[in-house]
Amino acid sequence: GEDVEQSLFLSVREGDSSVINCTYTDSSSTYLYWYKQEPGAGLQLLTYIFSNMDMKQDQRLTVLLNKKDKHLSLRIADTQTGDSAIYFCAEKNQAGTALIFGKGTTLSVSS
Amino acid sequence: DAGVTQSPTHLIKTRGQQVTLRCSPKSGHDTVSWYQQALGQGPQFIFQYYEEEERQRGNFPDRFSGHQFPNYSSELNVNALLLGDSALYLCASSRDRADTEAFFGQGTRLTVV
């Protein structure tokens, strides 16, 4: 079945790079996503990558996809205190309609 | 553009009661999906509405039902509330059911006591 797993917690210092990792099970996934959730808020779409790409860069965000290992990562350069949040990795389900989310990685940025 | 809006933002219900949550999609979007996010968990897909019909459903009981109106807004109804239904309910909209990008509202925090 479809499943997404993430490490639960990451702590970094302001100015460092953060790398959040995710593994997924459905090799037929066409799109993979990263969402951000701040306390008490909904989900903000950060970026997504098509499965035929290896990398996508968008300002401070870099997404790497290793389709062979079904591994997705999100790198945040020059991490700021405002980046403190929960980050969710998600894949589209086999029907291409619903999103399957991981449990989220809590990123804590200290100054 | 107001984005996806949900109402109410918070509510408290008693076990056994019924609740209705509302969602207005982003302008230009015609597909609405509902998700349940329990504390400390990722969102779980409940169902999706497209062209006023339920197109796909996740692993949720029949107590969870919904509706989509001609203006694409949607309602989520939960009957016979259980304590375990306490969660953040998120609505997401997209341009069509297989659209690449889904945008989420701020959610409705439901507490069942």
JSON list of N, CA and C in Angstrom, two decimals, chain B residues 47-111:
[
{"chain": "B", "resi": 47, "resn": "PHE", "atom": "N", "xyz": [-12.46, 12.38, 1.87]},
{"chain": "B", "resi": 47, "resn": "PHE", "atom": "CA", "xyz": [-13.07, 12.21, 0.55]},
{"chain": "B", "resi": 47, "resn": "PHE", "atom": "C", "xyz": [-12.84, 13.44, -0.30]},
{"chain": "B", "resi": 48, "resn": "GLN", "atom": "N", "xyz": [-13.18, 13.29, -1.59]},
{"chain": "B", "resi": 48, "resn": "GLN", "atom": "CA", "xyz": [-13.03, 14.37, -2.56]},
{"chain": "B", "resi": 48, "resn": "GLN", "atom": "C", "xyz": [-14.35, 14.56, -3.31]},
{"chain": "B", "resi": 49, "resn": "TYR", "atom": "N", "xyz": [-14.68, 15.84, -3.55]},
{"chain": "B", "resi": 49, "resn": "TYR", "atom": "CA", "xyz": [-15.87, 16.18, -4.31]},
{"chain": "B", "resi": 49, "resn": "TYR", "atom": "C", "xyz": [-15.48, 16.89, -5.60]},
{"chain": "B", "resi": 50, "resn": "TYR", "atom": "N", "xyz": [-16.11, 16.45, -6.68]},
{"chain": "B", "resi": 50, "resn": "TYR", "atom": "CA", "xyz": [-15.89, 17.04, -7.99]},
{"chain": "B", "resi": 50, "resn": "TYR", "atom": "C", "xyz": [-17.21, 16.96, -8.74]},
{"chain": "B", "resi": 51, "resn": "GLU", "atom": "N", "xyz": [-17.61, 18.07, -9.35]},
{"chain": "B", "resi": 51, "resn": "GLU", "atom": "CA", "xyz": [-18.89, 18.14, -10.07]},
{"chain": "B", "resi": 51, "resn": "GLU", "atom": "C", "xyz": [-20.04, 17.66, -9.18]},
{"chain": "B", "resi": 52, "resn": "GLU", "atom": "N", "xyz": [-20.00, 18.08, -7.94]},
{"chain": "B", "resi": 52, "resn": "GLU", "atom": "CA", "xyz": [-21.06, 17.85, -6.95]},
{"chain": "B", "resi": 52, "resn": "GLU", "atom": "C", "xyz": [-21.23, 16.37, -6.58]},
{"chain": "B", "resi": 53, "resn": "GLU", "atom": "N", "xyz": [-20.24, 15.57, -6.90]},
{"chain": "B", "resi": 53, "resn": "GLU", "atom": "CA", "xyz": [-20.30, 14.15, -6.55]},
{"chain": "B", "resi": 53, "resn": "GLU", "atom": "C", "xyz": [-19.07, 13.75, -5.75]},
{"chain": "B", "resi": 54, "resn": "GLU", "atom": "N", "xyz": [-19.24, 12.78, -4.87]},
{"chain": "B", "resi": 54, "resn": "GLU", "atom": "CA", "xyz": [-18.11, 12.22, -4.16]},
{"chain": "B", "resi": 54, "resn": "GLU", "atom": "C", "xyz": [-17.35, 11.31, -5.12]},
{"chain": "B", "resi": 55, "resn": "ARG", "atom": "N", "xyz": [-16.09, 11.70, -5.43]},
{"chain": "B", "resi": 55, "resn": "ARG", "atom": "CA", "xyz": [-15.34, 10.97, -6.45]},
{"chain": "B", "resi": 55, "resn": "ARG", "atom": "C", "xyz": [-14.45, 9.89, -5.86]},
{"chain": "B", "resi": 56, "resn": "GLN", "atom": "N", "xyz": [-13.95, 10.15, -4.66]},
{"chain": "B", "resi": 56, "resn": "GLN", "atom": "CA", "xyz": [-13.11, 9.15, -4.02]},
{"chain": "B", "resi": 56, "resn": "GLN", "atom": "C", "xyz": [-13.24, 9.31, -2.52]},
{"chain": "B", "resi": 57, "resn": "ARG", "atom": "N", "xyz": [-13.09, 8.18, -1.82]},
{"chain": "B", "resi": 57, "resn": "ARG", "atom": "CA", "xyz": [-13.25, 8.19, -0.39]},
{"chain": "B", "resi": 57, "resn": "ARG", "atom": "C", "xyz": [-12.10, 7.46, 0.27]},
{"chain": "B", "resi": 58, "resn": "GLY", "atom": "N", "xyz": [-11.63, 7.99, 1.38]},
{"chain": "B", "resi": 58, "resn": "GLY", "atom": "CA", "xyz": [-10.60, 7.32, 2.16]},
{"chain": "B", "resi": 58, "resn": "GLY", "atom": "C", "xyz": [-11.24, 6.35, 3.13]},
{"chain": "B", "resi": 59, "resn": "ASN", "atom": "N", "xyz": [-10.45, 5.88, 4.08]},
{"chain": "B", "resi": 59, "resn": "ASN", "atom": "CA", "xyz": [-10.89, 4.85, 5.01]},
{"chain": "B", "resi": 59, "resn": "ASN", "atom": "C", "xyz": [-11.61, 5.48, 6.22]},
{"chain": "B", "resi": 60, "resn": "PHE", "atom": "N", "xyz": [-12.77, 6.06, 5.96]},
{"chain": "B", "resi": 60, "resn": "PHE", "atom": "CA", "xyz": [-13.56, 6.68, 7.02]},
{"chain": "B", "resi": 60, "resn": "PHE", "atom": "C", "xyz": [-14.97, 6.08, 6.99]},
{"chain": "B", "resi": 61, "resn": "PRO", "atom": "N", "xyz": [-15.61, 5.97, 8.17]},
{"chain": "B", "resi": 61, "resn": "PRO", "atom": "CA", "xyz": [-16.95, 5.36, 8.22]},
{"chain": "B", "resi": 61, "resn": "PRO", "atom": "C", "xyz": [-18.01, 6.26, 7.60]},
{"chain": "B", "resi": 62, "resn": "ASP", "atom": "N", "xyz": [-19.19, 5.68, 7.42]},
{"chain": "B", "resi": 62, "resn": "ASP", "atom": "CA", "xyz": [-20.30, 6.39, 6.79]},
{"chain": "B", "resi": 62, "resn": "ASP", "atom": "C", "xyz": [-20.80, 7.56, 7.63]},
{"chain": "B", "resi": 63, "resn": "ARG", "atom": "N", "xyz": [-20.37, 7.63, 8.89]},
{"chain": "B", "resi": 63, "resn": "ARG", "atom": "CA", "xyz": [-20.77, 8.79, 9.72]},
{"chain": "B", "resi": 63, "resn": "ARG", "atom": "C", "xyz": [-20.23, 10.09, 9.12]},
{"chain": "B", "resi": 64, "resn": "PHE", "atom": "N", "xyz": [-19.21, 9.95, 8.30]},
{"chain": "B", "resi": 64, "resn": "PHE", "atom": "CA", "xyz": [-18.63, 11.11, 7.61]},
{"chain": "B", "resi": 64, "resn": "PHE", "atom": "C", "xyz": [-19.28, 11.21, 6.22]},
{"chain": "B", "resi": 65, "resn": "SER", "atom": "N", "xyz": [-19.92, 12.33, 5.97]},
{"chain": "B", "resi": 65, "resn": "SER", "atom": "CA", "xyz": [-20.55, 12.54, 4.67]},
{"chain": "B", "resi": 65, "resn": "SER", "atom": "C", "xyz": [-20.30, 13.98, 4.24]},
{"chain": "B", "resi": 66, "resn": "GLY", "atom": "N", "xyz": [-20.58, 14.24, 2.98]},
{"chain": "B", "resi": 66, "resn": "GLY", "atom": "CA", "xyz": [-20.31, 15.58, 2.50]},
{"chain": "B", "resi": 66, "resn": "GLY", "atom": "C", "xyz": [-21.25, 15.99, 1.39]},
{"chain": "B", "resi": 67, "resn": "HIS", "atom": "N", "xyz": [-21.00, 17.19, 0.94]},
{"chain": "B", "resi": 67, "resn": "HIS", "atom": "CA", "xyz": [-21.82, 17.73, -0.14]},
{"chain": "B", "resi": 67, "resn": "HIS", "atom": "C", "xyz": [-21.01, 18.80, -0.84]},
{"chain": "B", "resi": 68, "resn": "GLN", "atom": "N", "xyz": [-21.23, 18.93, -2.15]},
{"chain": "B", "resi": 68, "resn": "GLN", "atom": "CA", "xyz": [-20.66, 20.05, -2.88]},
{"chain": "B", "resi": 68, "resn": "GLN", "atom": "C", "xyz": [-21.78, 20.79, -3.59]},
{"chain": "B", "resi": 69, "resn": "PHE", "atom": "N", "xyz": [-21.75, 22.09, -3.52]},
{"chain": "B", "resi": 69, "resn": "PHE", "atom": "CA", "xyz": [-22.79, 22.93, -4.09]},
{"chain": "B", "resi": 69, "resn": "PHE", "atom": "C", "xyz": [-22.39, 23.39, -5.49]},
{"chain": "B", "resi": 70, "resn": "PRO", "atom": "N", "xyz": [-23.37, 23.92, -6.26]},
{"chain": "B", "resi": 70, "resn": "PRO", "atom": "CA", "xyz": [-23.05, 24.36, -7.63]},
{"chain": "B", "resi": 70, "resn": "PRO", "atom": "C", "xyz": [-21.97, 25.44, -7.69]},
{"chain": "B", "resi": 71, "resn": "ASN", "atom": "N", "xyz": [-21.79, 26.21, -6.61]},
{"chain": "B", "resi": 71, "resn": "ASN", "atom": "CA", "xyz": [-20.72, 27.23, -6.62]},
{"chain": "B", "resi": 71, "resn": "ASN", "atom": "C", "xyz": [-19.38, 26.64, -6.16]},
{"chain": "B", "resi": 72, "resn": "TYR", "atom": "N", "xyz": [-19.30, 25.32, -6.06]},
{"chain": "B", "resi": 72, "resn": "TYR", "atom": "CA", "xyz": [-18.10, 24.53, -5.72]},
{"chain": "B", "resi": 72, "resn": "TYR", "atom": "C", "xyz": [-17.78, 24.51, -4.23]},
{"chain": "B", "resi": 73, "resn": "SER", "atom": "N", "xyz": [-18.48, 25.29, -3.41]},
{"chain": "B", "resi": 73, "resn": "SER", "atom": "CA", "xyz": [-18.25, 25.20, -1.97]},
{"chain": "B", "resi": 73, "resn": "SER", "atom": "C", "xyz": [-18.69, 23.83, -1.47]},
{"chain": "B", "resi": 74, "resn": "SER", "atom": "N", "xyz": [-18.24, 23.48, -0.27]},
{"chain": "B", "resi": 74, "resn": "SER", "atom": "CA", "xyz": [-18.49, 22.12, 0.20]},
{"chain": "B", "resi": 74, "resn": "SER", "atom": "C", "xyz": [-18.77, 22.11, 1.70]},
{"chain": "B", "resi": 75, "resn": "GLU", "atom": "N", "xyz": [-19.46, 21.08, 2.12]},
{"chain": "B", "resi": 75, "resn": "GLU", "atom": "CA", "xyz": [-19.70, 20.83, 3.54]},
{"chain": "B", "resi": 75, "resn": "GLU", "atom": "C", "xyz": [-19.23, 19.43, 3.90]},
{"chain": "B", "resi": 76, "resn": "LEU", "atom": "N", "xyz": [-18.73, 19.31, 5.12]},
{"chain": "B", "resi": 76, "resn": "LEU", "atom": "CA", "xyz": [-18.41, 18.02, 5.71]},
{"chain": "B", "resi": 76, "resn": "LEU", "atom": "C", "xyz": [-19.33, 17.83, 6.90]},
{"chain": "B", "resi": 77, "resn": "ASN", "atom": "N", "xyz": [-20.05, 16.73, 6.93]},
{"chain": "B", "resi": 77, "resn": "ASN", "atom": "CA", "xyz": [-20.95, 16.40, 8.03]},
{"chain": "B", "resi": 77, "resn": "ASN", "atom": "C", "xyz": [-20.42, 15.17, 8.76]},
{"chain": "B", "resi": 78, "resn": "VAL", "atom": "N", "xyz": [-20.44, 15.25, 10.08]},
{"chain": "B", "resi": 78, "resn": "VAL", "atom": "CA", "xyz": [-20.08, 14.09, 10.88]},
{"chain": "B", "resi": 78, "resn": "VAL", "atom": "C", "xyz": [-21.22, 13.84, 11.87]},
{"chain": "B", "resi": 79, "resn": "ASN", "atom": "N", "xyz": [-21.77, 12.63, 11.81]},
{"chain": "B", "resi": 79, "resn": "ASN", "atom": "CA", "xyz": [-22.87, 12.24, 12.71]},
{"chain": "B", "resi": 79, "resn": "ASN", "atom": "C", "xyz": [-22.34, 11.42, 13.88]},
{"chain": "B", "resi": 80, "resn": "ALA", "atom": "N", "xyz": [-23.16, 11.37, 14.94]},
{"chain": "B", "resi": 80, "resn": "ALA", "atom": "CA", "xyz": [-22.84, 10.52, 16.10]},
{"chain": "B", "resi": 80, "resn": "ALA", "atom": "C", "xyz": [-21.39, 10.68, 16.53]},
{"chain": "B", "resi": 81, "resn": "LEU", "atom": "N", "xyz": [-21.02, 11.90, 16.85]},
{"chain": "B", "resi": 81, "resn": "LEU", "atom": "CA", "xyz": [-19.63, 12.22, 17.15]},
{"chain": "B", "resi": 81, "resn": "LEU", "atom": "C", "xyz": [-19.06, 11.36, 18.27]},
{"chain": "B", "resi": 82, "resn": "LEU", "atom": "N", "xyz": [-17.81, 10.96, 18.07]},
{"chain": "B", "resi": 82, "resn": "LEU", "atom": "CA", "xyz": [-17.03, 10.21, 19.06]},
{"chain": "B", "resi": 82, "resn": "LEU", "atom": "C", "xyz": [-15.89, 11.09, 19.56]},
{"chain": "B", "resi": 83, "resn": "LEU", "atom": "N", "xyz": [-15.39, 10.76, 20.73]},
{"chain": "B", "resi": 83, "resn": "LEU", "atom": "CA", "xyz": [-14.25, 11.52, 21.26]},
{"chain": "B", "resi": 83, "resn": "LEU", "atom": "C", "xyz": [-13.08, 11.50, 20.27]},
{"chain": "B", "resi": 84, "resn": "GLY", "atom": "N", "xyz": [-12.92, 10.39, 19.58]},
{"chain": "B", "resi": 84, "resn": "GLY", "atom": "CA", "xyz": [-11.83, 10.22, 18.62]},
{"chain": "B", "resi": 84, "resn": "GLY", "atom": "C", "xyz": [-11.96, 11.06, 17.36]},
{"chain": "B", "resi": 85, "resn": "ASP", "atom": "N", "xyz": [-13.11, 11.71, 17.20]},
{"chain": "B", "resi": 85, "resn": "ASP", "atom": "CA", "xyz": [-13.29, 12.60, 16.04]},
{"chain": "B", "resi": 85, "resn": "ASP", "atom": "C", "xyz": [-12.66, 13.97, 16.29]},
{"chain": "B", "resi": 86, "resn": "SER", "atom": "N", "xyz": [-12.20, 14.21, 17.50]},
{"chain": "B", "resi": 86, "resn": "SER", "atom": "CA", "xyz": [-11.53, 15.47, 17.80]},
{"chain": "B", "resi": 86, "resn": "SER", "atom": "C", "xyz": [-10.27, 15.58, 16.95]},
{"chain": "B", "resi": 87, "resn": "ALA", "atom": "N", "xyz": [-10.18, 16.65, 16.18]},
{"chain": "B", "resi": 87, "resn": "ALA", "atom": "CA", "xyz": [-9.06, 16.79, 15.23]},
{"chain": "B", "resi": 87, "resn": "ALA", "atom": "C", "xyz": [-9.17, 18.15, 14.54]},
{"chain": "B", "resi": 88, "resn": "LEU", "atom": "N", "xyz": [-8.15, 18.44, 13.74]},
{"chain": "B", "resi": 88, "resn": "LEU", "atom": "CA", "xyz": [-8.19, 19.59, 12.84]},
{"chain": "B", "resi": 88, "resn": "LEU", "atom": "C", "xyz": [-8.69, 19.08, 11.49]},
{"chain": "B", "resi": 89, "resn": "TYR", "atom": "N", "xyz": [-9.75, 19.66, 10.98]},
{"chain": "B", "resi": 89, "resn": "TYR", "atom": "CA", "xyz": [-10.31, 19.24, 9.70]},
{"chain": "B", "resi": 89, "resn": "TYR", "atom": "C", "xyz": [-9.89, 20.26, 8.65]},
{"chain": "B", "resi": 90, "resn": "LEU", "atom": "N", "xyz": [-9.21, 19.76, 7.65]},
{"chain": "B", "resi": 90, "resn": "LEU", "atom": "CA", "xyz": [-8.65, 20.61, 6.61]},
{"chain": "B", "resi": 90, "resn": "LEU", "atom": "C", "xyz": [-9.37, 20.40, 5.29]},
{"chain": "B", "resi": 91, "resn": "CYS", "atom": "N", "xyz": [-9.60, 21.49, 4.61]},
{"chain": "B", "resi": 91, "resn": "CYS", "atom": "CA", "xyz": [-10.19, 21.46, 3.28]},
{"chain": "B", "resi": 91, "resn": "CYS", "atom": "C", "xyz": [-9.10, 21.88, 2.30]},
{"chain": "B", "resi": 92, "resn": "ALA", "atom": "N", "xyz": [-9.03, 21.20, 1.16]},
{"chain": "B", "resi": 92, "resn": "ALA", "atom": "CA", "xyz": [-8.09, 21.55, 0.12]},
{"chain": "B", "resi": 92, "resn": "ALA", "atom": "C", "xyz": [-8.83, 21.70, -1.20]},
{"chain": "B", "resi": 93, "resn": "SER", "atom": "N", "xyz": [-8.44, 22.67, -1.99]},
{"chain": "B", "resi": 93, "resn": "SER", "atom": "CA", "xyz": [-9.07, 22.82, -3.30]},
{"chain": "B", "resi": 93, "resn": "SER", "atom": "C", "xyz": [-8.03, 22.75, -4.41]},
{"chain": "B", "resi": 94, "resn": "SER", "atom": "N", "xyz": [-8.48, 22.37, -5.59]},
{"chain": "B", "resi": 94, "resn": "SER", "atom": "CA", "xyz": [-7.63, 22.29, -6.76]},
{"chain": "B", "resi": 94, "resn": "SER", "atom": "C", "xyz": [-8.47, 22.57, -7.99]},
{"chain": "B", "resi": 95, "resn": "ARG", "atom": "N", "xyz": [-7.79, 22.76, -9.13]},
{"chain": "B", "resi": 95, "resn": "ARG", "atom": "CA", "xyz": [-8.52, 23.13, -10.34]},
{"chain": "B", "resi": 95, "resn": "ARG", "atom": "C", "xyz": [-9.31, 21.97, -10.92]},
{"chain": "B", "resi": 96, "resn": "ASP", "atom": "N", "xyz": [-8.80, 20.75, -10.72]},
{"chain": "B", "resi": 96, "resn": "ASP", "atom": "CA", "xyz": [-9.57, 19.57, -11.05]},
{"chain": "B", "resi": 96, "resn": "ASP", "atom": "C", "xyz": [-9.06, 18.45, -10.18]},
{"chain": "B", "resi": 97, "resn": "ARG", "atom": "N", "xyz": [-9.68, 17.31, -10.23]},
{"chain": "B", "resi": 97, "resn": "ARG", "atom": "CA", "xyz": [-9.39, 16.27, -9.24]},
{"chain": "B", "resi": 97, "resn": "ARG", "atom": "C", "xyz": [-7.98, 15.73, -9.34]},
{"chain": "B", "resi": 98, "resn": "ALA", "atom": "N", "xyz": [-7.34, 15.89, -10.48]},
{"chain": "B", "resi": 98, "resn": "ALA", "atom": "CA", "xyz": [-5.98, 15.40, -10.63]},
{"chain": "B", "resi": 98, "resn": "ALA", "atom": "C", "xyz": [-4.98, 16.53, -10.79]},
{"chain": "B", "resi": 99, "resn": "ASP", "atom": "N", "xyz": [-5.36, 17.72, -10.37]},
{"chain": "B", "resi": 99, "resn": "ASP", "atom": "CA", "xyz": [-4.48, 18.87, -10.49]},
{"chain": "B", "resi": 99, "resn": "ASP", "atom": "C", "xyz": [-3.20, 18.67, -9.68]},
{"chain": "B", "resi": 100, "resn": "THR", "atom": "N", "xyz": [-2.12, 19.24, -10.18]},
{"chain": "B", "resi": 100, "resn": "THR", "atom": "CA", "xyz": [-0.83, 19.11, -9.50]},
{"chain": "B", "resi": 100, "resn": "THR", "atom": "C", "xyz": [-0.84, 19.76, -8.12]},
{"chain": "B", "resi": 101, "resn": "GLU", "atom": "N", "xyz": [-1.41, 20.95, -8.04]},
{"chain": "B", "resi": 101, "resn": "GLU", "atom": "CA", "xyz": [-1.33, 21.72, -6.80]},
{"chain": "B", "resi": 101, "resn": "GLU", "atom": "C", "xyz": [-2.66, 21.73, -6.06]},
{"chain": "B", "resi": 102, "resn": "ALA", "atom": "N", "xyz": [-2.57, 21.43, -4.76]},
{"chain": "B", "resi": 102, "resn": "ALA", "atom": "CA", "xyz": [-3.73, 21.52, -3.88]},
{"chain": "B", "resi": 102, "resn": "ALA", "atom": "C", "xyz": [-3.42, 22.55, -2.80]},
{"chain": "B", "resi": 103, "resn": "PHE", "atom": "N", "xyz": [-4.35, 23.47, -2.58]},
{"chain": "B", "resi": 103, "resn": "PHE", "atom": "CA", "xyz": [-4.16, 24.52, -1.60]},
{"chain": "B", "resi": 103, "resn": "PHE", "atom": "C", "xyz": [-5.11, 24.29, -0.43]},
{"chain": "B", "resi": 104, "resn": "PHE", "atom": "N", "xyz": [-4.57, 24.44, 0.77]},
{"chain": "B", "resi": 104, "resn": "PHE", "atom": "CA", "xyz": [-5.33, 24.14, 1.98]},
{"chain": "B", "resi": 104, "resn": "PHE", "atom": "C", "xyz": [-5.83, 25.40, 2.68]},
{"chain": "B", "resi": 105, "resn": "GLY", "atom": "N", "xyz": [-6.97, 25.24, 3.34]},
{"chain": "B", "resi": 105, "resn": "GLY", "atom": "CA", "xyz": [-7.47, 26.27, 4.22]},
{"chain": "B", "resi": 105, "resn": "GLY", "atom": "C", "xyz": [-6.79, 26.18, 5.58]},
{"chain": "B", "resi": 106, "resn": "GLN", "atom": "N", "xyz": [-7.21, 27.07, 6.49]},
{"chain": "B", "resi": 106, "resn": "GLN", "atom": "CA", "xyz": [-6.61, 27.11, 7.82]},
{"chain": "B", "resi": 106, "resn": "GLN", "atom": "C", "xyz": [-7.15, 26.01, 8.73]},
{"chain": "B", "resi": 107, "resn": "GLY", "atom": "N", "xyz": [-8.23, 25.40, 8.34]},
{"chain": "B", "resi": 107, "resn": "GLY", "atom": "CA", "xyz": [-8.76, 24.29, 9.11]},
{"chain": "B", "resi": 107, "resn": "GLY", "atom": "C", "xyz": [-9.80, 24.69, 10.13]},
{"chain": "B", "resi": 108, "resn": "THR", "atom": "N", "xyz": [-10.57, 23.70, 10.55]},
{"chain": "B", "resi": 108, "resn": "THR", "atom": "CA", "xyz": [-11.53, 23.83, 11.65]},
{"chain": "B", "resi": 108, "resn": "THR", "atom": "C", "xyz": [-11.09, 22.89, 12.75]},
{"chain": "B", "resi": 109, "resn": "ARG", "atom": "N", "xyz": [-10.87, 23.44, 13.93]},
{"chain": "B", "resi": 109, "resn": "ARG", "atom": "CA", "xyz": [-10.49, 22.62, 15.09]},
{"chain": "B", "resi": 109, "resn": "ARG", "atom": "C", "xyz": [-11.75, 22.16, 15.79]},
{"chain": "B", "resi": 110, "resn": "LEU", "atom": "N", "xyz": [-12.02, 20.85, 15.71]},
{"chain": "B", "resi": 110, "resn": "LEU", "atom": "CA", "xyz": [-13.20, 20.26, 16.35]},
{"chain": "B", "resi": 110, "resn": "LEU", "atom": "C", "xyz": [-12.77, 19.54, 17.63]},
{"chain": "B", "resi": 111, "resn": "THR", "atom": "N", "xyz": [-13.42, 19.89, 18.73]},
{"chain": "B", "resi": 111, "resn": "THR", "atom": "CA", "xyz": [-13.20, 19.21, 20.00]},
{"chain": "B", "resi": 111, "resn": "THR", "atom": "C", "xyz": [-14.50, 18.54, 20.41]}
]
